[in-house]
Amino acid sequence: MAKAKTRILNPSDSSVISLMETTMCKNWSLPAYTNYGTGENFTYGDVAKMIARLHQLFNKLGIEPGQKIALCDKNHAHWAIAFHAAFSYGAVVVPILSEFNIEQIQNIYEHSDSKLIICGEKYADKLQARILNIADFTMRDEALSIDMETFTDLQPADVHYFREHPDDLALLSYTSGSTGRSKGVMLPYRSIWSNMQFADEVLDFGPGDRTLAILPMAHMYGFSFDFLFEFLIGCHVHFLTKTPSPHIVIKAFNDIKPIVIIVVPLILEKIVQKQIFPILRTRHIRALTAIPILRDVVYRQIRNKLYSALGGHFYECIIGGAAFNKEVEDFLHQIHFPYTVGYGMTECGPIIGYEDWKLFAKGSCGKIVPRMQIRIDSPDPQHTPGEILAKGMNVMLGYYKNEQETLEAIDDEGWIHTGDLGTIDKNGNIYIRGRKKTMLLGANGQNVYPEEIEDAIMTHTLFEESLVVQRGEKLVALVYVSEPALERHGLTHETLLQNLDTYKRQINSYLPAFANISAIEVQEQEFEKTPKRSIRRYLYK
């Protein structure tokens, strides 16, 4: 960290569940969770009392430590409380993304061997499972009741939970990647503990600080750094229970004024591309920014407005979960906006790379984090991209019921093969070039990274989404343009199609000849995406 900080978590306590006990006892009367916009609030003591109730229910249901409890719903306080209850009971939690369809949820429930699923009515009515209603924690189809009076007088001294072994299975997280198949990632307690300790080592906030959780809590990025860590250090977490559109997010940031901002790239990209770039491209502002002294003044004003729009109280904005648009990042760097880009994967629970914004190298995704190692599978790691390999405490145990995939992912020396292609500079900064599975081979044998072409396409503000595919020896750009975008640019669908060759020549002027696109095709609808807003590439050819 670029500034001095005080550790809050006890680094000598290797038990995540013990850290959970400690935070509830120390912060008993402090606010823990709020569902933003509803007025529903829970103190740390309230959470402890609800956990006690659920533990008694799990016991009556005959669930034993080590057995699996699935959890599926949108972000809200009861999701968090259900997780804490199952986790501290010693159950293996199976968080299921609420964006999955019913068939996928049913398949995960069965594949994971879960004994119970905690979910909302939206899912309960269609699932064949043993179901606990997440809204009021009552069983469907089973006459079990818990006397809440039993826990009214619960005190901090009464909080005692299960004790785990570091290498035991803690979470079974089913991936939602762009390759089409969902795999059950087996994360041990040591991985979760190491991720929590990492956050405590680099982030400088603590009890009573306010945060806003907008990432899916069933995804490891949101789970670890938008929810669990904040709870363990005594923060007041606000859950955004609505779809995080730029308008809703900005309003929530201004109301809550969070101490840190943790987002996927798409949220910042939409704000910058739709609200800032159009202003910068007006004739008057272009004239001002052409003069260095005036450009500095304009950029400082924009930085201050963007910082205020996001609450005006955060130390840095941490971006992760997907590739970051190069043009947007270049702009944020120019205006000295306090951002940093991290790197991780579900299989590492998730963190692999991070750097404080004051030391962050533009275009990178940080440096290797504590308790982890990194290696580039390349004869020249500084200049020739190779697959990124990682090793250390954060790495998963393997894929559930899938020994073959596990052997392909983790080699005999314990290195996990991330599937990402990258380089690492002399200072240890990690740079992602693309995905091994998406890399294309050009007609002249040159490696082509579609992500780099897509970055060039997105420099044109007309295009809101893009995807490059290979057809034979040709590269084709698939793009999506919304009606509001057409209106902003004074176009109709017909004039858009007439201008495609012009756009193609403009885009190719930014690219080497071997990466030139041969055509642009307009999609009628947005691309289908994963919950972390990555395009499901396998659906498009």
CSV table of N, CA and C in Angstrom, one decimal, residues 9-22 163-164 193 197:
chain,number,residue,atom,x,y,z
A,9,LEU,N,-7.5,-7.7,10.7
A,9,LEU,CA,-7.6,-9.1,10.9
A,9,LEU,C,-6.3,-9.6,11.6
A,10,ASN,N,-6.4,-10.6,12.4
A,10,ASN,CA,-5.3,-11.2,13.1
A,10,ASN,C,-4.6,-12.2,12.1
A,11,PRO,N,-3.4,-11.8,11.6
A,11,PRO,CA,-2.7,-12.7,10.6
A,11,PRO,C,-2.3,-14.1,11.2
A,12,SER,N,-2.2,-14.2,12.5
A,12,SER,CA,-1.8,-15.4,13.1
A,12,SER,C,-3.0,-16.4,13.3
A,13,ASP,N,-4.2,-15.9,13.1
A,13,ASP,CA,-5.4,-16.7,13.2
A,13,ASP,C,-5.7,-17.2,11.8
A,14,SER,N,-5.5,-18.5,11.6
A,14,SER,CA,-5.6,-19.1,10.3
A,14,SER,C,-7.0,-19.6,10.0
A,15,SER,N,-8.0,-19.3,10.9
A,15,SER,CA,-9.3,-19.7,10.7
A,15,SER,C,-10.2,-18.6,10.3
A,16,VAL,N,-10.9,-18.8,9.1
A,16,VAL,CA,-11.8,-17.7,8.6
A,16,VAL,C,-13.0,-17.7,9.6
A,17,ILE,N,-13.5,-18.8,10.0
A,17,ILE,CA,-14.7,-18.8,10.9
A,17,ILE,C,-14.4,-18.2,12.2
A,18,SER,N,-13.1,-18.3,12.7
A,18,SER,CA,-12.7,-17.6,13.9
A,18,SER,C,-12.8,-16.1,13.7
A,19,LEU,N,-12.3,-15.6,12.5
A,19,LEU,CA,-12.4,-14.2,12.2
A,19,LEU,C,-13.8,-13.7,12.2
A,20,MET,N,-14.7,-14.6,11.7
A,20,MET,CA,-16.2,-14.3,11.7
A,20,MET,C,-16.7,-14.1,13.1
A,21,GLU,N,-16.3,-15.0,14.0
A,21,GLU,CA,-16.7,-14.9,15.4
A,21,GLU,C,-16.2,-13.6,16.0
A,22,THR,N,-15.0,-13.3,15.7
A,22,THR,CA,-14.3,-12.1,16.3
A,22,THR,C,-15.0,-10.8,15.9
A,163,ARG,N,-14.8,-25.2,13.8
A,163,ARG,CA,-13.4,-24.9,13.5
A,163,ARG,C,-13.0,-25.8,12.3
A,164,GLU,N,-12.5,-25.1,11.3
A,164,GLU,CA,-12.1,-25.8,10.0
A,164,GLU,C,-10.7,-26.2,10.0
A,193,TRP,N,-9.1,-17.7,3.4
A,193,TRP,CA,-8.3,-17.0,4.4
A,193,TRP,C,-7.2,-16.1,3.8
A,197,GLN,N,-6.7,-12.0,4.1
A,197,GLN,CA,-5.5,-11.4,4.6
A,197,GLN,C,-4.9,-10.5,3.6
